[in-house]
GROMACS .gro file of C-alpha atoms in nm:
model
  289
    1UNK     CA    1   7.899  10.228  10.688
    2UNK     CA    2   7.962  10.560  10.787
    3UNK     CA    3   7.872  10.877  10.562
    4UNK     CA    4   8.118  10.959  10.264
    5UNK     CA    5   8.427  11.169  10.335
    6UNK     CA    6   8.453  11.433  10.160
    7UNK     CA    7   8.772  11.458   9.886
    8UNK     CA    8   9.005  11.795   9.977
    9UNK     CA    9   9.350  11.954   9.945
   10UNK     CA   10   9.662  11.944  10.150
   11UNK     CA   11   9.741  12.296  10.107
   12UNK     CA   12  10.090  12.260  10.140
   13UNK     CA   13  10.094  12.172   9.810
   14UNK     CA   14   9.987  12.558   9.708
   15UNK     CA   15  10.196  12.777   9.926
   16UNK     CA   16  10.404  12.911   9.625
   17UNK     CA   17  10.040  13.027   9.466
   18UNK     CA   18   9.889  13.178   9.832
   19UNK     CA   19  10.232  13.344   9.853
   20UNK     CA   20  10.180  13.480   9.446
   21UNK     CA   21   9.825  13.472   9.369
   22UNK     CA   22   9.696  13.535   9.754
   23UNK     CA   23   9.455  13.277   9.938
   24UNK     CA   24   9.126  13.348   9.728
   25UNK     CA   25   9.218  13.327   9.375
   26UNK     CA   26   9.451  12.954   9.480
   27UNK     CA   27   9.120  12.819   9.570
   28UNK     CA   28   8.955  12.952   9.318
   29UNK     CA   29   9.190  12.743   9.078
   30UNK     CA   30   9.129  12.440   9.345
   31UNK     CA   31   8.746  12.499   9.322
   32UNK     CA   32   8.784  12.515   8.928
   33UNK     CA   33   8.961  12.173   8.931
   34UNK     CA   34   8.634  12.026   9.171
   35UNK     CA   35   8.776  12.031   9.534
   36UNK     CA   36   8.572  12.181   9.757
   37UNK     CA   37   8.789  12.133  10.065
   38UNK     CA   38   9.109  12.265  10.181
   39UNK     CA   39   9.326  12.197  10.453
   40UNK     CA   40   9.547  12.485  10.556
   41UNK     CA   41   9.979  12.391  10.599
   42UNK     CA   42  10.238  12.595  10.574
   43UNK     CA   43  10.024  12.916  10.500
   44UNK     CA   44  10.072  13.190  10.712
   45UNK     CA   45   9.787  13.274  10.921
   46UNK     CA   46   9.799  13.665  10.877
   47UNK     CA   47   9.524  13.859  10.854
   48UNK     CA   48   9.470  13.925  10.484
   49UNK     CA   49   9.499  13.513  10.448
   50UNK     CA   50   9.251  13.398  10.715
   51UNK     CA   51   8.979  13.684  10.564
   52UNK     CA   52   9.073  13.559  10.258
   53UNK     CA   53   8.998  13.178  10.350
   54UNK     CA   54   8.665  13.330  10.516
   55UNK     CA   55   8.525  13.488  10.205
   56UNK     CA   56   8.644  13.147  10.024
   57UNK     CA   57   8.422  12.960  10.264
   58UNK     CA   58   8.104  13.258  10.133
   59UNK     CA   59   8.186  13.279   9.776
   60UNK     CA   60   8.369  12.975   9.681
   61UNK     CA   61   8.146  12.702   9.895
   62UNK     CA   62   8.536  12.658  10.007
   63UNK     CA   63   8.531  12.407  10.347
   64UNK     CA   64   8.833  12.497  10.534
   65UNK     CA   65   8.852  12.143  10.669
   66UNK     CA   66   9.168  12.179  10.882
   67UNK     CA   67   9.425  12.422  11.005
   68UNK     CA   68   9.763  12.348  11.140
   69UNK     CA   69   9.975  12.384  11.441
   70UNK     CA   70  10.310  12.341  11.601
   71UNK     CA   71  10.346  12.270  11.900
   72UNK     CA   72  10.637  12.488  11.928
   73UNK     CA   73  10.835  12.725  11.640
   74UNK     CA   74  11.119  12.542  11.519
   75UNK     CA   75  11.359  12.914  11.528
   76UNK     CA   76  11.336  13.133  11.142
   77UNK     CA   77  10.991  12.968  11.051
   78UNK     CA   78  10.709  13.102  11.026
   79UNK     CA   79  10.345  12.911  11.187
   80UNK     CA   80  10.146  12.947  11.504
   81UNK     CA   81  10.239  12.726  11.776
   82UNK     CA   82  10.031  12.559  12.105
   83UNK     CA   83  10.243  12.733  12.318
   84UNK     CA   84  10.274  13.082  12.216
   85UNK     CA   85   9.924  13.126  12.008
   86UNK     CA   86   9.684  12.941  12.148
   87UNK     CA   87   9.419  13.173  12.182
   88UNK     CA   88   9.485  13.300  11.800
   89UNK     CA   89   9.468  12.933  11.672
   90UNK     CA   90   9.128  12.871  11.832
   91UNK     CA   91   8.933  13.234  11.741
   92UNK     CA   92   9.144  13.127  11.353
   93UNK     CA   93   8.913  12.831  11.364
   94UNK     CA   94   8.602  12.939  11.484
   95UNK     CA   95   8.571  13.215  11.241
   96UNK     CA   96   8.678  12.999  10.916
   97UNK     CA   97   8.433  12.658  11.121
   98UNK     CA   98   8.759  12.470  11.116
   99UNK     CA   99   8.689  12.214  11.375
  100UNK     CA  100   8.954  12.028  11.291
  101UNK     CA  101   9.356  12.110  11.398
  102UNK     CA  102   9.648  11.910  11.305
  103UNK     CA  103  10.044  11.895  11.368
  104UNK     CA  104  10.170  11.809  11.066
  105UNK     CA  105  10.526  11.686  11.197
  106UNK     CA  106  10.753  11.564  11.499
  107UNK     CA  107  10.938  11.876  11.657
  108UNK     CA  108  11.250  11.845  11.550
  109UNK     CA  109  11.411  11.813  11.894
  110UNK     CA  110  11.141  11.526  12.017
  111UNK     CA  111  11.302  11.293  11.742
  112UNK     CA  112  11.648  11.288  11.931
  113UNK     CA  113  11.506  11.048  12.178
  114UNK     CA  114  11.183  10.841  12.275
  115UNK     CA  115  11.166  11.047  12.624
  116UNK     CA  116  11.151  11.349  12.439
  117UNK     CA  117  10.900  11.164  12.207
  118UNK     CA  118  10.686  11.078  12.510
  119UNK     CA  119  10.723  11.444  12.640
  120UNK     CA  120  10.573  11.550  12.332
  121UNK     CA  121  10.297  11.320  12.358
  122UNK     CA  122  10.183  11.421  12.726
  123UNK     CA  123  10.194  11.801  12.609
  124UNK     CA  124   9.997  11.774  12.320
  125UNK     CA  125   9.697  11.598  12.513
  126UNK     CA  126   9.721  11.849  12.736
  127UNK     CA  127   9.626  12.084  12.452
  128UNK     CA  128   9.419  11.817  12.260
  129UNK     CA  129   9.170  11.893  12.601
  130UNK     CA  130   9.183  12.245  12.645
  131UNK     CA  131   9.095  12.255  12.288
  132UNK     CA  132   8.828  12.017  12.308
  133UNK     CA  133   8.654  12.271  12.551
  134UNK     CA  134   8.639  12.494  12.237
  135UNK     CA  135   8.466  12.204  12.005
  136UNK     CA  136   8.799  12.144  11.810
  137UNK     CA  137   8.956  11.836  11.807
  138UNK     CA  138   9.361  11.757  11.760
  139UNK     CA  139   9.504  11.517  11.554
  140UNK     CA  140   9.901  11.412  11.468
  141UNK     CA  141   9.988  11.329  11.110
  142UNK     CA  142  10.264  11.073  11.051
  143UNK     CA  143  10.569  11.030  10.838
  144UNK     CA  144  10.757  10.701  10.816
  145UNK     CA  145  10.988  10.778  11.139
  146UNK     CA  146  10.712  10.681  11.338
  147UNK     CA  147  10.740  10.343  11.269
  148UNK     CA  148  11.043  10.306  11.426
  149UNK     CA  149  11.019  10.006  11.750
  150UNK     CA  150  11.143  10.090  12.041
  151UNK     CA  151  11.092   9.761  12.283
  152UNK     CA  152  10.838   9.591  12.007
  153UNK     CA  153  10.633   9.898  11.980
  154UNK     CA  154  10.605  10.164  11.719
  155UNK     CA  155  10.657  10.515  11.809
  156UNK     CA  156  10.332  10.559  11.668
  157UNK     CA  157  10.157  10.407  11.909
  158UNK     CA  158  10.390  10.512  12.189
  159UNK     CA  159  10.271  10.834  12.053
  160UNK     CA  160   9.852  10.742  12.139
  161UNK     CA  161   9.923  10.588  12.413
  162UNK     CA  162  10.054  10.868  12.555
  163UNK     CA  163   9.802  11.135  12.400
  164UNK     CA  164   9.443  10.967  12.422
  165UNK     CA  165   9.294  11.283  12.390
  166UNK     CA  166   9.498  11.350  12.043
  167UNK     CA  167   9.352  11.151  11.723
  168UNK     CA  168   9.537  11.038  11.424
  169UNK     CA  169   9.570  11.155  11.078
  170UNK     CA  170   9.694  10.904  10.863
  171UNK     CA  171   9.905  10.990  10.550
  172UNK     CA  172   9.931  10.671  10.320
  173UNK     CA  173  10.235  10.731  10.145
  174UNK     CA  174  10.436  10.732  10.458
  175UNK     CA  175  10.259  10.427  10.620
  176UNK     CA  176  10.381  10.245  10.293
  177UNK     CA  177  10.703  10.379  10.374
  178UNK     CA  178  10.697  10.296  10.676
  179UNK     CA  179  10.685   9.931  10.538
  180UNK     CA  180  10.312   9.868  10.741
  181UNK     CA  181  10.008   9.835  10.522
  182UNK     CA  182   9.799  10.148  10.464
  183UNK     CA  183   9.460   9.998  10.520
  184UNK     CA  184   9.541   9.776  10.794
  185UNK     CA  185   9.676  10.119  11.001
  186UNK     CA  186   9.396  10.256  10.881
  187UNK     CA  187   9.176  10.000  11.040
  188UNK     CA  188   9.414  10.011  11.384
  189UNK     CA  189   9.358  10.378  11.448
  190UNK     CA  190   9.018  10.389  11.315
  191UNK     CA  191   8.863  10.488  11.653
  192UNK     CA  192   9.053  10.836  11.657
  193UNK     CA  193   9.111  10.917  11.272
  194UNK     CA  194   8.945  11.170  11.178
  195UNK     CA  195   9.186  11.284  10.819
  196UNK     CA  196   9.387  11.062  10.551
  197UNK     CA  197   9.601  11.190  10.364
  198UNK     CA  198   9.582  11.024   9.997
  199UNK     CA  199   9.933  11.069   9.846
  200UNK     CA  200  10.056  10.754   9.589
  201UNK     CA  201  10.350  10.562   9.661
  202UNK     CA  202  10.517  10.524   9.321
  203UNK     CA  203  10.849  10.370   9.175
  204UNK     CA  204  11.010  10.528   8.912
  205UNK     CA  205  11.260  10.452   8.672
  206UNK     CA  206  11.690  10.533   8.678
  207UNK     CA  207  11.744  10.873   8.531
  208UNK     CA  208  11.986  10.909   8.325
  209UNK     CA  209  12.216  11.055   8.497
  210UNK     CA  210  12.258  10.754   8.690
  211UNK     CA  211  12.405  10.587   8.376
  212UNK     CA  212  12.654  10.883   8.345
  213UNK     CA  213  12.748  10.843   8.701
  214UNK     CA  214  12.845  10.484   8.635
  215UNK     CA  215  13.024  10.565   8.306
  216UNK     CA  216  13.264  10.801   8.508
  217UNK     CA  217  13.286  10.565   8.769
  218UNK     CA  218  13.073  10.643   9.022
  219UNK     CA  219  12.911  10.453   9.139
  220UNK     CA  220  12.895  10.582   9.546
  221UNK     CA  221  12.636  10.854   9.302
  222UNK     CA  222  12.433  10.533   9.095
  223UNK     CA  223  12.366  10.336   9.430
  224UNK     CA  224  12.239  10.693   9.581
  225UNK     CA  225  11.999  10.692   9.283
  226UNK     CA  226  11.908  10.359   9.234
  227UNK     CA  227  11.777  10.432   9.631
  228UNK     CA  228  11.556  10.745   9.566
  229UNK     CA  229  11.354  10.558   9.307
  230UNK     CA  230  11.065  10.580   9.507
  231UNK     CA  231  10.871  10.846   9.458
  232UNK     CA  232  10.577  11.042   9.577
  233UNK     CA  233  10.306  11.062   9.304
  234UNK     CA  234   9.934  11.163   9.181
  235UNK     CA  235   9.656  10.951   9.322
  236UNK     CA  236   9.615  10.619   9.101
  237UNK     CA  237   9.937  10.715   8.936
  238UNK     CA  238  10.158  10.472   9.200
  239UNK     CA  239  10.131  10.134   9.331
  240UNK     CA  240   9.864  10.193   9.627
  241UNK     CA  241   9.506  10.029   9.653
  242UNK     CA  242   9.296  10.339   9.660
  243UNK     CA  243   8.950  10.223   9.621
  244UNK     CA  244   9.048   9.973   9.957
  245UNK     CA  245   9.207  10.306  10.131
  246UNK     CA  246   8.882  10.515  10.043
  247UNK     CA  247   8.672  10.245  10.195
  248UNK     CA  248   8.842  10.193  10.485
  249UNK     CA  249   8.887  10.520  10.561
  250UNK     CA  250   8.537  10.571  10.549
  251UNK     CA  251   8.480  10.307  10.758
  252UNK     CA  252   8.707  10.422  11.019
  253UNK     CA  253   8.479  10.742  11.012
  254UNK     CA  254   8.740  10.987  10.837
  255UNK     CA  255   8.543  11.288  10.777
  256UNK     CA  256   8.795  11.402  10.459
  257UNK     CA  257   9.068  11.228  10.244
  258UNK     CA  258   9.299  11.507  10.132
  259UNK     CA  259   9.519  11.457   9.836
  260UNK     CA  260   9.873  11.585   9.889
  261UNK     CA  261  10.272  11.488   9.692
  262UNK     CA  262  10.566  11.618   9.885
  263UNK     CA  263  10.754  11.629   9.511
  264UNK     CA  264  10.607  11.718   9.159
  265UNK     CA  265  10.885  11.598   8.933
  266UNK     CA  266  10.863  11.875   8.673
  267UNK     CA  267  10.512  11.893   8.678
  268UNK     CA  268  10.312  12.196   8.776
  269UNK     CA  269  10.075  12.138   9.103
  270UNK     CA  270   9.754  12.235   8.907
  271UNK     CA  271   9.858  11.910   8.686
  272UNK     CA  272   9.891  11.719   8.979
  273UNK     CA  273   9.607  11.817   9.118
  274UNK     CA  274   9.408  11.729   8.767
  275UNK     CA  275   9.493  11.400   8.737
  276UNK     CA  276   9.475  11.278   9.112
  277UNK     CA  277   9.076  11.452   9.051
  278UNK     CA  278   9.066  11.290   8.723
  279UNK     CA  279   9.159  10.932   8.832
  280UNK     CA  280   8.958  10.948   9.201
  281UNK     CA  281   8.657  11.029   8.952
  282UNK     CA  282   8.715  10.704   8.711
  283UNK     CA  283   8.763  10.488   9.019
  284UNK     CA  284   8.387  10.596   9.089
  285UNK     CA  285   8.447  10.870   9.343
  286UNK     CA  286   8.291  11.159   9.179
  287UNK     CA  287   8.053  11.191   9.456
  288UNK     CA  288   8.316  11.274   9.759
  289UNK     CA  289   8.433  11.615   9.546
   0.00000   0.00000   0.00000
């Protein structure tokens, strides 16, 4: 079996604290917890935030495991893009050792069609090999969209087919959205995965307001609840088989697992953050922190 991947953050889950508390003193809170890896979404990559990830890396034993990319800015957002920063994204992730780069999404305008999907796919290997000449590698995380078929095939693997040079990072929540089995697409893409993402898949119960909806009558507003009872949720707090994803994954040769939920529900993300730690530890995992 391959070495043990190393357990991390999806940063995306912190912005709200880098944007408060600045980059250093989030992942001092993260390190506090017992991550010791991070990687970087929907942070800006300004100045003050990548020397602030660097001295993480120096005082905090912080690995900066990942950064992100577009491929293009979607207009009003913020983010560096292949196309307009490339040389910033590559001296970014030499100076914080990130050898590791990821889109986290579909460009908005590639999901209007599977040629546009395709023309996505081509552009980004031609990236994934100019960046390769740097040492960094590319990867594309997944949502459930996908896992759409277009003549018997998944976008997903339209996607690969048409990127060789571009691995896979596979988030587990959206597989099992996707209605495929986590460890099985694991296993499929596990000669060009280099990332999970371990986020729970959880179903949870009617609010209340539900009831009230169908007391006045409608019930258009019940059926739109009773849909969006599945829910995103703390590691071992949902239905997924973690201790199968974990070994899979690190069978595949994923370097880190990354826990990440979209939605906290009320709860603060330093809770969620305890008990996905808390439960990866009792399921005998204290050893990938």
């Amino acid at each position: 079996m391959a070495n043990p991947a190393k357990i991390g953050v999806q940063a995306m889950m912190l912005k709200d604290s880098f944007a408060e508390a600045g980059a250093f003193e989030t992942l001092r809170r993260v390190s506090d917890i017992g991550y010791n890896a991070v990687e970087i979404s929907q942070i800006p990559m300004t100045p003050e935030n990548v020397a602030e990830l660097d001295r993480s890396r120096t005082e905090l034993g912080m690995d900066i495991a990942a950064l992100s990319v577009m491929l293009e800015k979607p207009a009003g957002r913020p983010g560096d893009s292949l196309r307009d920063d490339f040389e910033k994204v590559v001296t970014d992730a030499k100076r914080l050792d990130s050898k590791l780069l990821r889109i986290g999404m579909l460009p908005f305008p590639a999901m209007k069609s599977i040629d546009a999907v395709i023309d996505f796919a081509k552009e980004t290997n031609g990236y994934a090999e100019r960046l390769q000449e740097h040492g960094i590698s590319l990867y594309y995380h997944n949502h459930h969209i996908e896992f759409a078929k277009f003549d018997g095939k998944y976008m997903l693997d339209i996607i690969a087919e048409n990127s060789p040079a571009m691995g896979m990072e596979i988030d587990v929540h959206w597989v099992q959205r996707g209605g495929l089995d986590p460890v099985r697409t694991i296993e499929k893409y596990a000669d060009r995965t280099a990332m999970i993402h371990l986020k729970d898949y959880r179903i949870g119960t009617m609010p209340e307001a539900a009831f009230e909806m169908m007391g006045s009558g409608d019930f258009a507003g019940f059926m739109q609840e009773f849909k969006n009872v599945v829910q995103f949720a703390e590691v071992g707090e949902g239905n997924l088989d973690f201790p199968a994803i974990i070994a899979a994954s690190e069978a595949a040769g994923a370097e880190y697992m990354l826990v990440e939920q979209d939605e906290l529900y009320g709860r603060t993300v330093w809770e969620a953050l305890q008990t996905s730690h808390d439960n990866l530890v009792a399921m005998g995992f204290s050893d990938r922190f």
